[in-house]
Amino acid sequence: MNRETWPVLPLPGLTLDYLGNYLAALGLLRLATRKWPTVRACWQADHLSLVNGPQDAQALVDHLVEVASAGSWTEYEKGWDTAQKADTKAKSATNVARWQARDAREQLLPMFHAHLVAGQRLGFNPLLGTGGNAGKRSFSKGRSKAAGALRGGNKAWKPEAIASDALAFLSGSPCQCLADFGAACWFSAANKAFNSGVQRPFRDGQVTPWAMVLACEGLPLLSGAACRRLGTAGKGRAAFPFVVAAAAPLNASDAGRVMAETWLPVWDRPMGLDEVSVLFRRGRAELQGRAATTAPAFSAAIVHCGVDAGVKEFRRFLLLHTTSEQTFESRLADVVPVRDRRDQTMTRVTGAMMRLRDSLPPDRKKGDRWIVAGLRGPVDQALIEFAARPCAENACALTDAAVTALRKVDRNSGHRKKKVRFSLLPPEWAHHLVGSDPLTPEIRLALALASIRPTWKDSSSRPKMVTAPFLGYWLGAEPRGRSGAWMIPESVPFRRVWGGSDLTGNLVAVLRRRLVEEAPKADAPFDGPARVGLADVQAWLDGSMDDVLLTQWGFRFSLVDWTDGRPVIDNLIRGSTGDARGEGVSGTLALFALIKPLFNAGLAETVGATKPVRVGTLSRIAAHLDGGDLDEAVKTARQAYHAVGVELADIRAPLSSSHVSRLLAALMFPVATSQVAGVHSRWRSPKRHESKE
């Protein structure tokens, strides 16, 4: 089989660091196709390469000089300018639509469609300002000025220098023929450079005219598909390819600063002009059947759906106001790679996070000022960073952003009126949170707390939740059935007892609330699939754990639906539960092993109980411990054991502990049955062994 070898021409000057370079690469492909119809383009090592086109850079430069000398650039005149101004004043799109139907020349329409769309009102492509103007910068005038300079309009520039500049621009070398050409929105070098001088405090923009003419040559590819421009309800950002609304601001000072974003595709498979045109006409993303019109939705769509057409990554450029509200500059913010193999867990999590994000109260503009709720911004940023780098650190940051947003809504009566809804995350998400590092005692204990099972009461209509998962006690939210959907109601549920106390006080409040919610004759409501060892309990009792880290992981894990999470939990904690017996048993840990079986029906049966201890008795023990009366708590525990057929040794010495509150909180932890039973046996009455004759 014969294989054809195609020449490859790398162009290291057309890198992906600047929006203008990307536009210039599109323009160069359009111009090269005129002479080499089979030419293809791709991105390799962060710069453009032309495949099956010119043999060398000089042949390409000769073609560009020929186009510049003849002035045979794509027509770029704002023939719609008068109609646009009339529609802007009338707040309509009638005049532009009439101009497009009656007066527009056919060859000008691709450039027109790249600038604006006529719906009920005019919608502008943010990349091109307001129909081709960004403040005093007119892109069409800048292109005309640059094209004129290339045809000899600037007498200071010799033809040899202009041709040399074309080669220098494409190869990434310094250029000699420099001015601004109104290109500062796309090329940072075209901005004024300020210094500390007195006579001349700044230097004019320094960009070659080749950069401006090539960038404008690529604009017709930004027109998008005709179906997205039709209809009176068409909106500007949705009509143009790869242009989305900016992520919400992180703070009030950033509100309104970023006017839009463009996520430009980068492909490594050689594509011809027709293929690139199709890519840009299709230039949209969908998330769960809806167009992704915001930056976080676009990032979630990349994770959720993947990307076809040979795209390997997206370059995220911000279009932001800097020195003026009338103009903008572009800045590379992120590189978001596309992965061939989709992760279903990541897909479900990003979808759930987007639903939460859209449910949060938005920032809004009132007159000339912004009212910033500050809820969506951190979630947006975390979603984008996770899409770009899906590591454990960013997975934790995304979950923390959701926790912070939910807590802010919970603590604000105005936000609670919005009745924010969210869904719990799949249990496999825990693997993404933990990563490959071994589990710390804080992580194991947080997992045990978060996975404590709720209890339900059957009724004639539908089951009723009696005690909630750990989530319901630190967040004022209520479950909507058993589907994993939750809502923050307008009024704060009594169940939310988490307050400004330390972690120990909050855990004690949760334990006592769960006891209050249960009927006095019910079983203990503290069972769960994740169980910690006595070494972790000992670390909690003696205060050697990081309470802040434990709280943080507890909040993270409580956003996970552990209903069917037993396999994930077993995989996470396999071989990681420590036993404190080899290190000796402290007095407080021995007291824990004495009382804990009463707070777990299965554990009570293991130590010999004939029936479970009821909640009424547990409430009395908890009340004594909460009041610091350890002797009365142990006395009540002895009576409870006697009632269920377990006889303890008669120890009359007074008991004391400096960690009574932490002991009470620890009674809520699900623990390894065999370890507790081993220590509990020390409290049992010795049995007489009768000799056999």
XYZ file of C-alpha atoms in Angstrom:
693
model
C 0.000 0.000 0.000
C 1.366 3.393 -1.024
C 1.504 6.008 1.706
C 1.671 9.681 0.883
C 4.009 11.835 2.945
C 2.697 15.293 3.788
C 4.990 18.205 4.581
C 4.586 19.700 8.054
C 5.373 23.359 8.673
C 5.588 24.295 12.374
C 4.873 27.933 13.189
C 6.236 28.545 16.713
C 5.137 32.184 16.655
C 1.442 31.255 16.688
C 1.239 30.001 20.250
C -1.836 29.511 22.399
C -0.883 32.075 25.028
C -2.855 34.928 23.459
C -6.336 35.128 22.043
C -5.006 37.159 19.121
C -2.585 34.398 18.149
C -5.449 31.907 18.041
C -7.504 34.197 15.803
C -4.441 34.777 13.617
C -4.022 31.007 13.268
C -7.607 30.717 12.017
C -7.005 33.559 9.587
C -3.782 32.000 8.348
C -5.595 28.731 7.636
C -8.216 30.595 5.591
C -5.556 32.400 3.565
C -3.373 29.326 3.064
C -6.368 27.385 1.740
C -6.605 29.825 -1.166
C -3.279 28.617 -2.596
C -3.052 25.138 -1.074
C -6.616 23.750 -1.038
C -5.527 20.534 0.702
C -3.768 22.278 3.592
C -4.651 21.219 7.105
C -3.869 22.701 10.494
C -3.330 21.267 13.960
C -1.845 22.296 17.290
C 1.399 20.621 18.313
C 3.548 21.566 21.299
C 1.330 24.610 21.944
C 1.823 26.142 18.499
C 0.184 25.860 15.079
C 1.445 23.521 12.378
C 0.329 23.486 8.741
C 0.150 20.039 7.148
C 0.107 19.230 3.409
C 0.463 22.883 2.495
C 3.502 25.105 1.881
C 6.851 23.355 1.749
C 8.564 25.948 3.928
C 7.943 29.200 5.768
C 9.277 31.324 2.910
C 6.649 29.980 0.509
C 3.956 30.882 3.035
C 5.402 34.366 3.532
C 5.541 34.941 -0.224
C 1.839 34.087 -0.431
C 0.994 36.472 2.427
C 3.005 39.283 0.830
C 1.169 38.680 -2.435
C -2.203 38.940 -0.665
C -1.085 42.088 1.164
C 0.210 43.745 -2.015
C -3.050 43.045 -3.831
C -5.156 43.976 -0.810
C -7.213 40.830 -1.337
C -8.231 40.409 2.281
C -11.698 39.339 3.340
C -13.987 42.360 3.176
C -14.352 44.005 6.569
C -16.484 47.118 6.614
C -19.148 47.928 9.171
C -21.945 48.392 6.683
C -24.414 47.702 9.482
C -23.101 50.526 11.664
C -25.870 53.069 10.940
C -28.620 50.486 11.419
C -26.965 49.262 14.609
C -26.872 52.738 16.137
C -30.541 53.271 15.304
C -31.496 49.972 16.925
C -29.395 50.680 19.992
C -31.263 53.939 20.483
C -34.664 52.311 19.858
C -33.815 49.167 21.900
C -34.800 46.899 19.032
C -33.239 44.960 16.148
C -35.566 46.047 13.348
C -33.139 48.243 11.426
C -30.317 45.702 11.456
C -32.679 42.940 10.322
C -33.894 45.180 7.482
C -30.306 46.014 6.474
C -29.396 42.317 6.488
C -32.383 41.403 4.289
C -32.212 44.283 1.787
C -28.852 46.008 1.663
C -26.143 43.621 2.868
C -23.723 42.274 0.263
C -23.331 38.519 0.256
C -19.584 38.625 0.826
C -20.029 40.783 3.946
C -22.562 38.519 5.686
C -20.053 36.058 7.270
C -18.267 38.980 8.913
C -21.590 40.506 9.987
C -22.783 37.231 11.521
C -19.575 37.014 13.539
C -20.334 40.390 15.142
C -23.983 40.384 16.127
C -27.309 38.602 15.961
C -30.711 40.239 15.552
C -33.360 38.903 17.940
C -35.828 41.006 19.854
C -32.795 43.185 20.538
C -29.268 43.146 19.215
C -26.962 40.523 20.649
C -23.234 41.176 20.353
C -20.320 38.791 20.198
C -18.260 39.743 23.286
C -15.056 38.991 21.371
C -15.856 41.921 19.078
C -17.221 44.400 21.573
C -20.473 46.034 20.537
C -20.703 45.180 16.872
C -17.022 45.795 16.108
C -16.150 48.485 18.629
C -14.649 48.156 22.100
C -14.746 51.694 23.388
C -12.595 53.785 21.070
C -11.059 50.695 19.510
C -12.576 49.946 16.122
C -11.480 46.577 14.815
C -12.414 47.354 11.225
C -10.443 50.620 11.287
C -7.504 48.867 12.912
C -7.553 46.222 10.205
C -7.730 48.893 7.485
C -4.798 50.724 9.042
C -2.747 47.529 9.257
C -3.627 46.489 5.692
C -2.684 49.951 4.441
C 0.655 49.771 6.230
C 1.390 46.434 4.562
C 0.725 47.987 1.122
C 3.280 50.718 1.726
C 1.141 53.219 3.598
C 3.876 53.739 6.165
C 6.870 55.174 4.301
C 9.189 54.355 7.192
C 8.679 50.647 6.602
C 10.445 49.207 3.579
C 8.903 46.243 1.697
C 11.808 44.051 2.753
C 11.175 44.876 6.409
C 7.452 44.113 6.050
C 8.176 40.719 4.475
C 10.778 40.019 7.136
C 8.218 40.869 9.818
C 5.811 38.263 8.437
C 8.455 35.569 8.826
C 9.411 36.868 12.273
C 5.787 36.874 13.463
C 5.207 33.296 12.306
C 8.489 32.046 13.769
C 8.198 33.862 17.096
C 11.110 36.237 16.519
C 11.127 39.987 17.327
C 9.387 42.176 14.747
C 10.490 45.624 13.569
C 7.348 47.226 12.123
C 5.281 47.917 15.228
C 2.200 49.950 16.153
C -1.066 49.288 18.042
C -3.705 49.018 15.238
C -6.493 48.870 17.846
C -5.530 45.267 18.602
C -5.094 45.559 22.373
C -8.251 43.533 23.098
C -6.618 40.450 21.569
C -2.870 41.125 21.830
C -1.492 42.298 25.164
C 1.556 43.764 23.400
C -0.722 46.281 21.666
C -1.505 47.970 24.997
C 0.273 51.038 26.216
C 3.269 50.197 28.401
C 3.508 52.613 31.320
C 6.696 53.552 33.136
C 7.917 56.170 35.616
C 9.062 58.715 33.059
C 7.916 62.328 33.174
C 8.212 63.554 29.599
C 6.782 60.348 28.129
C 5.040 58.279 30.813
C 3.975 55.491 28.458
C 4.900 53.735 25.235
C 2.374 53.062 22.493
C 1.308 49.515 21.677
C 3.830 47.381 19.860
C 2.329 44.768 17.537
C 3.055 43.922 13.919
C 0.374 44.721 11.303
C 0.512 41.067 10.249
C -0.979 40.098 13.604
C -4.007 42.358 13.150
C -4.788 41.435 9.543
C -4.462 37.700 10.199
C -6.623 37.904 13.342
C -9.362 39.753 11.450
C -9.091 37.216 8.636
C -10.186 34.520 11.086
C -13.293 36.369 12.316
C -15.785 34.852 9.804
C -15.295 31.476 11.488
C -16.857 32.945 14.646
C -20.293 33.318 13.067
C -21.670 30.017 14.332
C -24.526 27.985 12.864
C -27.508 29.651 11.203
C -29.977 27.782 13.438
C -28.528 29.527 16.483
C -29.030 32.966 14.954
C -32.668 32.455 13.987
C -35.654 33.432 16.116
C -36.571 36.536 18.020
C -35.398 35.074 21.316
C -31.806 34.596 20.189
C -29.232 35.778 22.710
C -25.772 37.004 21.933
C -23.589 34.553 23.826
C -25.629 31.521 22.792
C -25.421 32.444 19.094
C -21.621 32.557 18.893
C -19.378 29.487 19.109
C -17.547 28.716 22.337
C -18.617 31.983 23.998
C -20.215 31.698 27.444
C -21.182 33.886 30.366
C -18.404 34.458 32.864
C -18.096 32.547 36.107
C -19.659 34.290 39.090
C -17.247 36.583 40.977
C -15.471 35.400 44.093
C -15.955 38.733 45.845
C -17.711 42.059 45.418
C -14.655 43.827 43.973
C -14.638 41.443 40.984
C -18.344 41.808 40.184
C -18.880 42.851 36.575
C -15.178 42.816 35.784
C -15.271 39.774 33.479
C -17.788 40.449 30.717
C -17.669 36.971 29.125
C -15.434 33.994 28.469
C -14.449 32.066 25.376
C -13.378 28.434 25.552
C -11.410 27.847 22.361
C -10.875 24.275 21.134
C -7.386 22.924 20.522
C -7.085 19.925 18.201
C -4.069 17.748 17.475
C -5.515 15.936 14.453
C -4.848 17.796 11.161
C -8.092 19.430 10.038
C -8.881 21.294 6.842
C -10.752 24.584 6.646
C -14.072 22.844 6.049
C -13.622 20.696 9.151
C -12.643 23.684 11.271
C -15.650 25.591 9.952
C -17.940 22.726 10.956
C -16.303 22.593 14.386
C -17.050 26.269 14.981
C -20.558 26.070 13.572
C -21.247 23.292 16.047
C -19.382 25.213 18.735
C -21.603 24.569 21.705
C -21.842 22.194 24.635
C -24.822 20.601 26.306
C -25.314 19.533 29.896
C -28.243 17.199 30.545
C -30.026 18.336 27.384
C -29.566 22.068 27.977
C -27.090 24.388 26.305
C -24.046 25.126 28.468
C -24.073 28.920 28.402
C -21.970 29.596 31.500
C -18.335 28.838 32.249
C -19.047 26.251 34.991
C -21.689 24.577 32.812
C -19.192 24.359 29.947
C -16.571 22.785 32.213
C -19.142 20.348 33.599
C -20.221 19.466 30.059
C -16.622 18.593 29.168
C -16.517 16.167 32.098
C -20.088 14.976 31.588
C -20.240 14.420 27.839
C -16.692 14.430 26.550
C -15.804 16.050 23.231
C -15.572 14.736 19.705
C -13.973 16.188 16.529
C -10.444 15.439 17.723
C -10.377 18.218 20.328
C -7.758 17.500 22.989
C -8.222 20.538 25.238
C -9.830 23.944 25.629
C -8.099 27.236 26.282
C -10.210 29.380 28.588
C -9.814 33.102 27.881
C -11.386 35.780 30.065
C -12.659 38.971 28.444
C -12.304 41.427 31.268
C -12.489 45.127 31.903
C -9.205 46.583 33.154
C -8.650 50.308 32.691
C -12.066 51.108 31.226
C -15.628 49.817 31.361
C -15.960 50.490 27.619
C -13.247 48.139 26.426
C -11.748 44.810 27.426
C -8.620 42.720 27.376
C -8.245 38.978 26.955
C -6.357 36.831 29.409
C -5.608 33.111 29.403
C -7.083 31.685 32.604
C -7.038 27.897 32.280
C -6.149 24.944 30.112
C -8.869 22.303 30.395
C -7.909 18.934 28.877
C -10.438 16.550 27.372
C -10.300 12.949 28.532
C -11.271 10.099 26.264
C -12.561 7.887 29.038
C -15.444 9.337 30.981
C -15.780 8.710 34.716
C -19.413 8.101 35.645
C -18.806 9.279 39.199
C -17.349 12.570 37.989
C -20.264 12.885 35.592
C -22.826 12.480 38.364
C -20.992 14.778 40.752
C -20.525 17.633 38.285
C -24.180 17.338 37.307
C -25.247 17.508 40.957
C -22.947 20.460 41.597
C -24.365 22.345 38.615
C -27.912 21.796 39.859
C -26.887 23.107 43.263
C -25.087 26.051 41.671
C -28.121 27.028 39.607
C -30.339 26.755 42.689
C -28.211 29.187 44.715
C -29.249 32.869 44.878
C -27.366 34.723 42.101
C -25.445 37.976 42.140
C -27.433 40.773 40.529
C -26.873 44.264 39.264
C -29.073 47.057 40.576
C -28.491 50.300 38.726
C -24.761 50.938 38.659
C -23.907 48.715 41.603
C -23.735 44.989 42.158
C -25.461 43.097 44.948
C -23.156 40.136 45.445
C -24.528 37.105 47.259
C -21.116 35.442 47.015
C -22.540 31.922 46.753
C -22.024 30.883 43.138
C -18.510 32.235 42.635
C -16.573 29.699 44.751
C -18.620 26.818 43.301
C -17.969 28.054 39.750
C -14.248 28.363 40.340
C -14.043 24.945 41.994
C -15.974 23.306 39.137
C -13.650 24.775 36.529
C -10.504 23.833 38.441
C -11.765 20.286 38.964
C -12.553 19.937 35.249
C -9.027 21.111 34.432
C -7.246 18.997 37.060
C -9.448 16.269 38.594
C -7.200 15.448 41.546
C -8.105 14.762 45.178
C -7.191 18.307 46.193
C -9.599 19.846 43.680
C -12.287 17.275 44.500
C -12.078 18.368 48.139
C -12.127 22.031 47.095
C -15.281 21.450 45.038
C -17.022 19.701 47.931
C -15.877 22.392 50.370
C -17.288 25.083 48.083
C -20.656 23.328 48.134
C -20.522 23.002 51.929
C -19.677 26.687 52.349
C -22.463 27.788 50.012
C -25.031 25.606 51.774
C -24.010 26.876 55.204
C -24.293 30.481 54.039
C -27.783 29.816 52.731
C -28.666 28.070 55.984
C -27.578 31.061 58.074
C -29.356 33.713 55.979
C -33.130 34.122 56.255
C -33.305 35.846 52.879
C -31.474 33.013 51.147
C -33.614 30.392 52.890
C -36.689 31.808 51.157
C -35.243 30.584 47.842
C -35.681 26.984 49.071
C -32.369 25.824 47.648
C -32.415 22.218 46.456
C -29.494 19.853 46.070
C -28.753 16.157 45.635
C -26.425 13.920 47.595
C -23.309 12.658 45.839
C -22.604 9.018 44.898
C -20.565 7.011 47.436
C -17.778 6.452 44.874
C -17.009 10.160 45.227
C -15.255 9.296 48.506
C -12.430 7.689 46.501
C -11.921 10.967 44.627
C -11.874 12.893 47.909
C -9.382 10.649 49.663
C -7.133 9.958 46.684
C -4.284 7.491 47.027
C -3.075 8.609 50.461
C -3.747 6.395 53.508
C -6.685 7.318 55.705
C -5.894 9.417 58.754
C -7.768 8.940 62.055
C -9.727 12.118 61.318
C -10.883 10.772 57.953
C -11.890 7.401 59.407
C -13.847 8.983 62.241
C -15.514 11.499 59.912
C -16.549 8.659 57.604
C -18.061 6.763 60.529
C -20.061 9.800 61.654
C -21.299 10.720 58.190
C -22.457 7.182 57.441
C -24.632 6.732 60.562
C -27.910 5.413 59.244
C -31.159 7.344 59.567
C -34.137 5.586 61.118
C -37.567 5.381 59.523
C -41.077 4.791 60.789
C -43.568 3.048 58.551
C -46.915 4.774 58.130
C -50.014 4.204 56.063
C -49.077 6.799 53.432
C -45.286 6.784 53.191
C -42.292 6.084 55.452
C -41.401 8.923 57.803
C -37.821 9.749 58.751
C -37.351 9.726 62.525
C -33.635 10.449 62.828
C -31.700 11.944 59.933
C -28.214 11.345 58.550
C -25.426 13.436 60.030
C -26.091 16.097 57.366
C -29.455 17.014 58.870
C -27.912 18.091 62.186
C -25.312 20.566 60.944
C -27.335 21.901 57.999
C -30.919 23.106 58.257
C -32.131 20.983 55.357
C -34.732 18.274 54.951
C -34.745 15.182 52.709
C -37.318 14.888 49.962
C -38.058 11.191 50.257
C -35.406 8.495 49.887
C -34.066 9.568 46.491
C -31.143 11.586 47.869
C -32.779 14.951 47.121
C -32.689 17.598 49.867
C -34.083 21.101 50.288
C -33.340 23.983 52.642
C -36.800 25.145 53.810
C -37.707 28.698 54.723
C -37.913 27.902 58.445
C -34.982 26.302 60.263
C -35.731 22.695 61.306
C -35.412 21.950 65.017
C -33.046 19.152 64.076
C -30.274 21.556 63.124
C -28.444 21.795 66.462
C -24.962 22.548 65.143
C -23.944 25.937 66.459
C -21.003 28.052 67.520
C -19.695 25.614 70.111
C -16.565 23.520 69.674
C -16.691 20.158 67.928
C -17.220 18.229 71.159
C -20.187 20.368 72.153
C -21.738 20.058 68.706
C -21.357 16.279 68.628
C -22.936 16.022 72.081
C -25.837 18.133 70.819
C -26.259 15.809 67.830
C -26.224 12.709 70.041
C -28.816 14.082 72.435
C -31.007 15.311 69.578
C -31.047 11.854 68.000
C -32.120 10.399 71.341
C -34.881 12.998 71.691
C -36.214 12.249 68.211
C -36.578 8.536 68.905
C -39.394 7.023 70.957
C -38.372 6.015 74.518
C -38.838 2.323 73.684
C -36.901 2.429 70.411
C -33.471 0.913 69.821
C -30.318 3.022 69.876
C -30.043 5.067 66.619
C -26.250 5.034 66.250
C -25.435 2.205 63.863
C -23.546 2.653 60.612
C -21.521 0.709 58.039
C -18.215 2.508 58.712
C -16.691 1.508 62.040
C -13.563 2.842 63.674
C -11.077 1.023 65.865
C -10.311 1.726 69.497
C -7.065 3.453 68.538
C -9.082 6.142 66.762
C -11.477 6.395 69.708
C -8.499 6.771 72.052
C -7.105 9.563 69.857
C -10.455 11.329 70.088
C -10.742 10.870 73.857
C -7.290 12.229 74.672
C -7.715 15.203 72.308
C -4.863 14.340 69.949
C -7.075 14.631 66.862
C -7.299 17.751 64.716
C -10.874 18.864 65.409
C -10.891 21.316 62.498
C -9.823 18.613 60.060
C -12.340 16.171 61.521
C -15.134 18.722 61.101
C -14.083 19.456 57.538
C -14.072 15.796 56.538
C -17.326 15.185 58.374
C -19.043 17.885 56.330
C -17.546 16.525 53.095
C -18.623 12.942 53.704
C -22.096 13.971 54.857
C -22.860 15.275 51.345
C -22.513 11.681 50.124
C -25.463 9.300 49.968
C -24.322 6.273 51.986
C -27.556 4.299 51.577
C -25.880 1.769 49.280
C -22.312 2.714 50.103
C -21.210 -0.347 52.064
C -18.888 -1.703 49.305
C -17.157 1.670 49.002
C -16.749 1.956 52.767
C -15.325 -1.559 53.045
C -12.835 -0.742 50.304
C -11.815 2.505 51.971
C -11.299 1.286 55.526
C -10.037 -2.229 54.784
C -7.122 -2.867 57.132
C -7.058 0.716 58.408
C -8.860 0.365 61.768
C -6.369 0.411 64.606
C -6.665 -1.516 67.878
C -5.584 0.288 71.025
C -5.247 -2.839 73.136
C -1.656 -3.411 72.144
C -0.753 0.043 73.471
C -2.609 -0.340 76.763
C -6.101 0.804 77.613
C -6.607 4.148 79.322
C -9.213 4.652 82.007
C -11.404 6.783 79.760
C -11.236 4.215 76.960
C -12.217 1.494 79.439
C -15.228 3.594 80.454
C -16.090 3.991 76.785
C -15.956 0.210 76.296
C -18.212 -0.193 79.327
C -20.969 2.152 78.132
C -20.730 1.889 74.334
C -22.496 -1.514 73.926
C -25.632 0.038 75.400
C -25.688 2.526 72.490
C -25.563 -0.184 69.805
C -27.971 -3.124 69.713
C -25.618 -5.406 67.788
C -22.721 -4.673 70.115
C -24.916 -5.258 73.172
C -25.808 -8.688 71.857
C -22.113 -9.460 71.360
C -21.337 -8.812 75.034
C -24.183 -11.082 76.131
C -27.289 -8.899 76.290
C -30.531 -10.792 75.838
C -32.307 -7.749 74.429
C -31.365 -4.214 73.334
C -31.354 -1.287 75.727
C -34.030 1.282 74.957
C -33.579 4.957 74.178
C -35.181 6.064 77.453
C -32.360 4.504 79.446
C -29.733 5.877 77.066
C -31.145 9.371 77.483
C -30.641 9.168 81.257
C -27.047 8.023 80.819
C -26.398 10.850 78.351
C -27.952 13.390 80.729
C -25.672 12.286 83.586
C -22.579 12.463 81.380
C -23.594 15.825 79.962
C -23.852 17.110 83.516
C -20.441 15.706 84.409
C -21.782 13.093 86.841
C -19.756 10.079 85.801
C -20.630 7.948 88.831
C -24.373 8.245 88.228
C -23.885 7.502 84.538
C -21.974 4.300 85.339
C -24.550 3.360 87.983
C -27.350 3.728 85.418
C -25.310 1.712 82.921
C -24.863 -1.096 85.483
C -28.601 -1.185 86.072
C -29.208 -1.300 82.333
C -26.808 -4.229 81.913
C -28.445 -6.089 84.783
C -31.845 -5.591 83.106
C -30.623 -7.236 79.893
C -28.846 -10.126 81.612
C -25.243 -8.918 81.723
C -23.581 -8.987 85.147
C -20.639 -6.660 85.763
C -17.939 -6.872 88.396
C -18.635 -4.985 91.623
C -16.205 -2.064 91.535
C -16.888 0.397 94.329
C -14.009 2.824 93.722
C -15.083 6.346 92.663
C -14.674 7.049 88.949
C -13.341 10.203 87.379
C -12.284 11.465 83.972
C -11.236 14.819 82.574
C -12.794 13.956 79.206
C -16.420 13.307 80.132
C -17.786 15.478 77.298
C -15.588 13.774 74.718
C -16.595 10.419 76.210
C -20.257 11.289 75.710
C -19.649 12.422 72.122
C -17.719 9.218 71.403
C -20.756 7.100 72.280
C -22.187 8.095 68.893
C -19.247 6.599 66.947
C -19.832 3.240 65.245
C -16.914 1.069 66.409
C -15.368 -2.309 65.638
C -17.407 -4.866 67.579
C -14.635 -7.326 68.445
C -12.321 -4.656 69.826
C -14.939 -3.166 72.132
C -16.074 -6.602 73.279
C -12.502 -7.490 74.232
C -12.091 -4.459 76.486
C -15.637 -4.752 77.819
C -14.858 -8.229 79.141
C -12.635 -6.617 81.774
C -15.770 -5.217 83.407
C -17.505 -8.614 83.601
C -17.871 -10.638 86.784
C -15.396 -13.526 86.829
C -16.969 -16.934 86.279
C -16.128 -19.931 88.448
C -14.852 -22.895 86.501
C -16.237 -26.099 88.038
C -13.966 -29.121 87.906
C -15.207 -32.252 86.199
C -14.921 -35.528 88.066
